[in-house]
Coordinates of C-alpha atoms in Angstrom, one line a residue:
M99 CA 150.1 67.6 201.5
R100 CA 149.1 67.9 197.9
S101 CA 148.1 64.2 197.9
Y102 CA 145.9 64.8 201.2
L103 CA 144.1 67.6 199.5
S104 CA 143.9 65.5 196.5
A105 CA 141.8 62.9 198.6
I106 CA 139.9 65.6 200.3
Y107 CA 138.9 66.7 196.7
A108 CA 138.1 63.4 195.3
G109 CA 135.9 62.7 198.2
F110 CA 134.0 66.0 197.8
A111 CA 133.6 65.3 194.3
K112 CA 132.1 61.7 194.8
G113 CA 129.8 63.1 197.5
T114 CA 128.7 66.0 194.9
A115 CA 128.2 63.3 192.3
L116 CA 126.0 61.1 194.5
F117 CA 123.8 64.0 195.3
E118 CA 123.6 64.9 191.7
T119 CA 122.5 61.5 191.1
A120 CA 119.8 61.5 193.7
I121 CA 118.4 64.7 192.4
Q122 CA 118.2 63.5 188.8
T123 CA 116.3 60.6 190.0
F124 CA 113.8 62.8 192.0
T125 CA 113.4 65.4 189.2
S126 CA 112.4 62.7 186.5
P127 CA 109.1 63.3 185.1
V128 CA 108.4 59.7 185.7
V129 CA 109.0 60.0 189.6
L130 CA 107.1 63.4 189.7
F131 CA 103.8 61.7 188.3
F132 CA 104.0 59.1 191.0
V133 CA 104.4 61.6 193.7
L134 CA 101.7 63.6 191.9
G135 CA 99.4 60.5 192.5
L136 CA 100.4 60.4 196.3
L137 CA 99.6 64.0 196.9
A138 CA 96.3 63.5 194.9
A139 CA 95.2 60.6 197.1
F140 CA 96.3 62.0 200.5
A141 CA 94.4 65.4 199.6
R142 CA 91.4 62.8 199.0
S143 CA 91.0 64.2 195.3
D144 CA 88.5 62.0 193.0
L145 CA 91.2 61.7 190.4
A146 CA 91.3 58.1 189.1
I147 CA 92.4 56.0 186.1
P148 CA 89.7 53.7 184.8
E149 CA 90.7 50.0 185.6
S150 CA 90.7 49.0 181.8
I151 CA 92.9 51.6 181.1
A152 CA 95.4 50.9 183.7
K153 CA 95.5 47.1 182.6
A154 CA 95.8 48.2 179.0
M155 CA 99.0 50.4 180.2
S156 CA 100.4 47.8 182.1
L157 CA 100.2 45.2 179.2
Y158 CA 101.7 47.8 176.8
L159 CA 104.5 48.3 179.3
M160 CA 105.6 44.7 179.6
A161 CA 105.4 44.0 175.9
A162 CA 107.5 47.1 175.2
I163 CA 110.1 46.2 178.0
G164 CA 110.0 42.6 176.9
I165 CA 110.7 43.1 173.1
K166 CA 113.2 45.6 173.6
G167 CA 115.0 43.5 175.8
G168 CA 115.0 40.6 173.3
V169 CA 116.2 42.7 170.6
A170 CA 119.2 43.9 172.7
V171 CA 120.0 40.0 173.4
A172 CA 119.7 39.4 169.9
K173 CA 122.2 42.0 169.0
S174 CA 124.6 41.0 171.8
G175 CA 124.3 37.1 172.0
I176 CA 124.2 34.9 175.1
D177 CA 127.6 34.8 176.6
A178 CA 129.2 34.3 179.8
T179 CA 127.8 37.7 181.3
V180 CA 124.2 36.7 180.3
M181 CA 124.5 33.5 181.9
S182 CA 126.4 34.7 185.1
A183 CA 123.5 37.5 185.3
L184 CA 120.8 34.7 185.2
G185 CA 122.5 32.6 187.8
A186 CA 123.1 35.4 190.2
G187 CA 119.4 36.4 189.7
I188 CA 118.0 33.1 190.3
L189 CA 120.2 32.4 193.4
A190 CA 119.1 35.9 195.0
G191 CA 115.5 35.2 194.4
F192 CA 115.8 32.0 196.2
L193 CA 117.9 33.1 199.1
L194 CA 116.6 36.7 199.8
P195 CA 113.4 35.1 201.3
F196 CA 115.3 33.4 203.8
F197 CA 116.8 36.6 205.2
A198 CA 113.4 38.3 205.2
Y199 CA 111.9 35.5 206.9
A200 CA 114.4 35.6 209.8
V201 CA 113.7 39.6 210.2
L202 CA 109.9 39.4 209.8
K203 CA 109.9 36.6 212.3
T204 CA 112.1 38.1 215.0
F205 CA 112.0 41.9 214.8
G206 CA 108.5 42.0 212.9
K207 CA 106.9 39.6 215.4
L208 CA 104.8 37.7 212.5
D209 CA 103.8 34.1 212.8
R210 CA 105.3 31.6 210.4
I211 CA 102.7 31.6 207.8
N212 CA 102.6 35.5 207.4
S213 CA 106.2 35.5 207.6
G214 CA 106.7 33.2 204.7
A215 CA 104.2 35.0 202.8
V216 CA 105.8 38.3 203.2
A217 CA 109.3 37.1 202.6
A218 CA 108.4 35.5 199.1
H219 CA 107.3 39.1 198.0
Y220 CA 110.7 40.6 199.2
G221 CA 112.7 37.7 197.0
S222 CA 110.4 38.3 194.2
I223 CA 110.3 41.2 191.7
S224 CA 108.3 44.4 190.9
V225 CA 108.1 45.0 187.1
V226 CA 107.0 48.4 187.4
T227 CA 109.9 48.9 189.8
F228 CA 112.1 47.7 187.2
V229 CA 110.9 49.5 184.2
T230 CA 110.9 52.7 186.2
A231 CA 114.6 52.0 187.2
V232 CA 115.4 51.5 183.4
E233 CA 113.9 54.6 182.5
I234 CA 116.1 56.4 185.3
L235 CA 119.3 54.8 184.6
T236 CA 118.8 55.3 180.9
G237 CA 118.2 58.8 181.5
Q238 CA 121.8 59.0 183.8
A239 CA 123.4 57.3 180.5
R240 CA 123.6 54.0 182.1
E241 CA 121.0 51.9 180.4
P242 CA 121.0 48.2 181.7
G243 CA 121.7 45.3 179.4
G244 CA 118.6 44.1 177.5
Y245 CA 119.4 40.5 179.2
M246 CA 118.3 41.9 182.5
V247 CA 114.6 41.4 181.3
A248 CA 115.2 37.6 181.4
V249 CA 116.8 37.9 184.9
M250 CA 113.8 39.7 186.0
A251 CA 111.6 36.9 184.6
A252 CA 113.6 34.1 186.2
M253 CA 113.5 35.5 189.7
E254 CA 109.8 35.1 190.3
A255 CA 109.3 31.6 190.8
P256 CA 112.5 30.6 193.0
A257 CA 111.1 33.4 195.7
I258 CA 107.7 31.8 195.7
L259 CA 109.2 28.4 196.2
S260 CA 111.2 29.7 199.2
G261 CA 108.4 31.4 200.9
L262 CA 106.2 28.5 200.3
L263 CA 108.9 26.1 202.0
L264 CA 109.1 28.6 204.7
A265 CA 105.3 29.1 205.5
R266 CA 105.0 25.5 205.4
G267 CA 107.8 24.8 207.4
L268 CA 110.3 23.4 204.7
G269 CA 108.5 20.7 203.6
S270 CA 105.6 19.9 206.0
K271 CA 103.0 17.4 205.1
D272 CA 100.5 20.3 205.0
E273 CA 101.8 21.1 201.5
G274 CA 99.9 18.5 199.1
S275 CA 101.4 18.0 195.7
Q276 CA 98.2 19.1 193.9
S277 CA 98.2 22.7 195.7
T278 CA 101.9 23.0 194.7
G279 CA 101.2 22.0 191.0
E280 CA 98.4 24.6 191.0
M281 CA 100.5 27.3 192.5
F282 CA 103.4 26.7 189.9
H283 CA 100.6 26.9 187.1
E284 CA 99.4 30.3 188.6
V285 CA 103.0 31.4 188.5
F286 CA 103.9 30.6 185.2
T287 CA 100.8 31.2 183.4
N288 CA 100.5 34.4 185.2
S289 CA 99.9 37.3 182.7
S290 CA 103.0 39.4 183.6
I291 CA 105.3 36.3 183.1
V292 CA 104.0 35.0 179.8
L293 CA 103.8 38.4 178.2
L294 CA 107.4 39.6 179.4
L295 CA 108.8 36.2 178.2
G296 CA 106.7 35.9 175.0
A297 CA 107.8 39.5 174.0
F298 CA 111.3 38.9 175.0
A299 CA 111.2 35.8 172.8
I300 CA 109.8 38.0 169.7
G301 CA 112.4 40.6 170.1
M302 CA 115.2 37.8 170.3
I303 CA 113.7 35.9 166.9
G304 CA 113.0 39.3 165.0
G305 CA 116.2 41.1 165.9
A306 CA 116.6 44.7 165.3
E307 CA 115.3 44.4 161.6
G308 CA 112.3 42.8 162.6
F309 CA 111.8 45.5 165.5
A310 CA 112.1 48.4 163.2
P311 CA 108.7 48.2 161.7
V312 CA 107.0 48.5 165.2
S313 CA 109.7 50.5 167.0
P314 CA 107.5 53.9 166.9
F315 CA 104.7 52.2 168.8
F316 CA 106.9 50.6 171.7
E317 CA 109.3 53.4 171.7
A318 CA 107.7 56.9 171.1
G319 CA 104.7 56.4 173.6
F320 CA 106.7 54.5 176.4
K321 CA 107.6 57.3 178.6
G322 CA 104.3 59.1 178.2
V323 CA 102.5 55.8 179.3
L324 CA 104.9 55.2 182.1
C325 CA 104.0 58.6 183.6
I326 CA 100.3 58.0 183.5
F327 CA 100.7 54.3 184.9
L328 CA 102.7 55.6 187.7
L329 CA 100.3 58.3 188.5
D330 CA 97.6 55.5 188.9
M331 CA 100.2 53.6 190.9
G332 CA 100.7 56.8 193.2
L333 CA 97.0 56.8 194.0
I334 CA 96.4 53.4 194.5
A335 CA 99.6 53.0 197.0
A336 CA 98.6 56.3 199.0
R337 CA 94.8 55.1 199.3
R338 CA 95.8 51.6 200.7
V339 CA 98.2 53.1 203.4
M340 CA 95.1 55.3 204.5
D341 CA 92.8 52.3 204.5
S342 CA 95.3 49.6 206.1
R343 CA 94.8 48.7 209.9
S344 CA 97.3 45.7 209.9
I345 CA 100.6 47.3 209.5
T346 CA 102.7 48.0 212.8
W347 CA 105.8 50.5 213.0
R348 CA 108.0 47.5 213.0
L349 CA 106.6 46.0 209.6
T350 CA 106.7 49.7 208.4
A351 CA 110.5 49.7 209.2
I352 CA 111.1 46.3 207.6
A353 CA 109.5 47.3 204.5
I354 CA 111.9 50.2 204.2
F355 CA 115.2 48.1 205.7
L356 CA 114.8 45.1 203.4
P357 CA 115.0 46.9 200.1
L358 CA 117.8 48.8 201.4
V359 CA 119.9 45.7 202.4
N360 CA 118.6 43.7 199.3
G361 CA 119.6 46.5 196.9
V362 CA 123.3 46.8 198.3
V363 CA 123.6 43.3 198.2
G364 CA 122.2 42.6 194.6
T365 CA 124.3 45.6 193.2
A366 CA 127.4 44.4 194.9
L367 CA 126.6 41.0 193.4
G368 CA 126.3 42.3 190.1
V369 CA 129.6 44.2 190.1
G370 CA 131.1 41.0 191.6
I371 CA 130.3 39.1 188.4
G372 CA 131.4 41.7 186.2
L373 CA 128.2 43.5 185.1
D374 CA 128.5 47.2 184.1
A375 CA 127.1 50.1 186.1
G376 CA 123.8 49.9 184.6
S377 CA 123.1 46.3 184.8
A378 CA 124.5 45.9 188.2
A379 CA 122.1 48.9 189.2
A380 CA 119.3 46.9 187.6
L381 CA 120.1 43.4 189.4
G382 CA 120.1 45.7 192.7
V383 CA 116.7 47.2 191.9
L384 CA 115.5 43.7 191.4
C385 CA 116.7 42.5 194.4
A386 CA 115.2 45.5 196.3
S387 CA 111.8 45.3 194.8
A388 CA 108.9 43.5 196.2
S389 CA 106.1 41.8 194.0
Y390 CA 102.5 43.0 194.3
I391 CA 101.4 41.1 191.2
A392 CA 102.3 37.4 190.5
V393 CA 103.4 36.7 194.4
P394 CA 100.1 37.8 195.8
A395 CA 98.0 35.7 193.5
A396 CA 100.3 32.6 194.3
M397 CA 99.8 33.3 198.0
R398 CA 96.3 33.6 197.6
L399 CA 96.2 29.9 196.3
A400 CA 98.8 28.3 198.2
L401 CA 98.4 30.2 201.6
P402 CA 94.7 31.4 202.0
E403 CA 95.3 31.8 205.7
A404 CA 98.0 34.5 205.1
D405 CA 96.7 38.1 205.7
P406 CA 96.6 40.2 202.3
G407 CA 96.4 43.2 204.2
I408 CA 100.1 42.5 205.6
Y409 CA 101.8 41.5 202.5
L410 CA 100.0 43.8 199.7
T411 CA 100.4 47.1 202.0
M412 CA 104.1 46.5 202.8
S413 CA 105.0 45.6 199.1
L414 CA 102.8 47.9 197.2
S415 CA 102.2 51.0 199.8
I416 CA 105.5 51.2 201.5
T417 CA 108.3 49.6 199.5
F418 CA 107.1 50.4 196.3
P419 CA 107.1 54.1 196.8
F420 CA 110.3 54.0 198.8
N421 CA 111.9 52.1 195.9
V422 CA 110.9 54.6 193.2
L423 CA 111.2 57.8 195.2
I424 CA 114.7 57.0 196.9
N425 CA 116.2 53.8 196.4
I426 CA 116.5 53.7 192.9
G427 CA 118.9 56.7 193.1
I428 CA 120.7 55.3 195.9
I429 CA 121.3 52.1 194.1
S430 CA 122.4 53.7 190.9
A431 CA 124.7 56.0 192.6
F432 CA 126.1 53.0 194.5
A433 CA 126.6 50.9 191.4
A434 CA 128.6 53.6 189.8
Y435 CA 130.6 54.2 192.6
L436 CA 131.8 50.6 192.9
T437 CA 132.5 50.6 189.2
G438 CA 134.6 53.6 189.3
N439 CA 132.4 56.3 188.1
G440 CA 131.9 57.9 191.3
G441 CA 128.2 58.3 190.7
I442 CA 128.7 60.3 187.5
A443 CA 127.0 59.1 184.4
P444 CA 129.7 58.6 181.8

């Protein structure tokens, strides 16, 4: 009887902890600023962030997360855990689009070209979703390892390759070598990838001592800039939803279903290779996120016949808000549960 009561109590405690984790996520100022942007746009407010300021904030956030990740890796060194995480990220980035493609073709009823283009988005990553998740996880005392920045950067290209192969019929003659070369040039010279990898390398080379003089700039203002940036993203996401005419209820359901499944798979994979709760959750978030910067640019070049109204609206206006408002909390609690914390931050 005592063991039975203990099991009931343990189950209740875990359920309460999962609920507390979700509440922590939703009451974060970072998330609330995003909600403010959504509400302002739906209310048709004239609130707007100038494009030049939004671009500057984007550059700042990517530089900050990159250099801090590099410093963290410089402290810990490159070991088997880092290599396992990189391998898992690259594998997930390559394989996840195949699952997305099957769902989009069958349930979503999209043609081959659009299915491949959308699938590439759901194997790739969203830098802003990752940065938001790191901030939330850190607030829950589950800060991911700095090497997860390198995993994030490594997941971009494999997903684009898979999406292109699927859209072109796995190596159709329609895919010319010149177009492929231009596409990969576009991917690897994309500003987000260049800045992330460059800042990551600078952090690794400089280490903690080199980072100390610039740390006030990259640490003190980080949360505030992220809040205003997510306010802008909320405005953009809501306005795109109101303007879109290409999204069916099936595609809306897929834009929520894929991040849920991919997040669970990525988190379980992270725990399976021995990552801590924060890093496993970060891998889950990377798998759950959908690109709306680098992949759209690559698809516009490689698959101009694909409909941007479909892949941009799904990734930016449905999946991105869902991840920020709900899925990051779910993934965080799931990672903590799998690693034995029961959803409670240590």
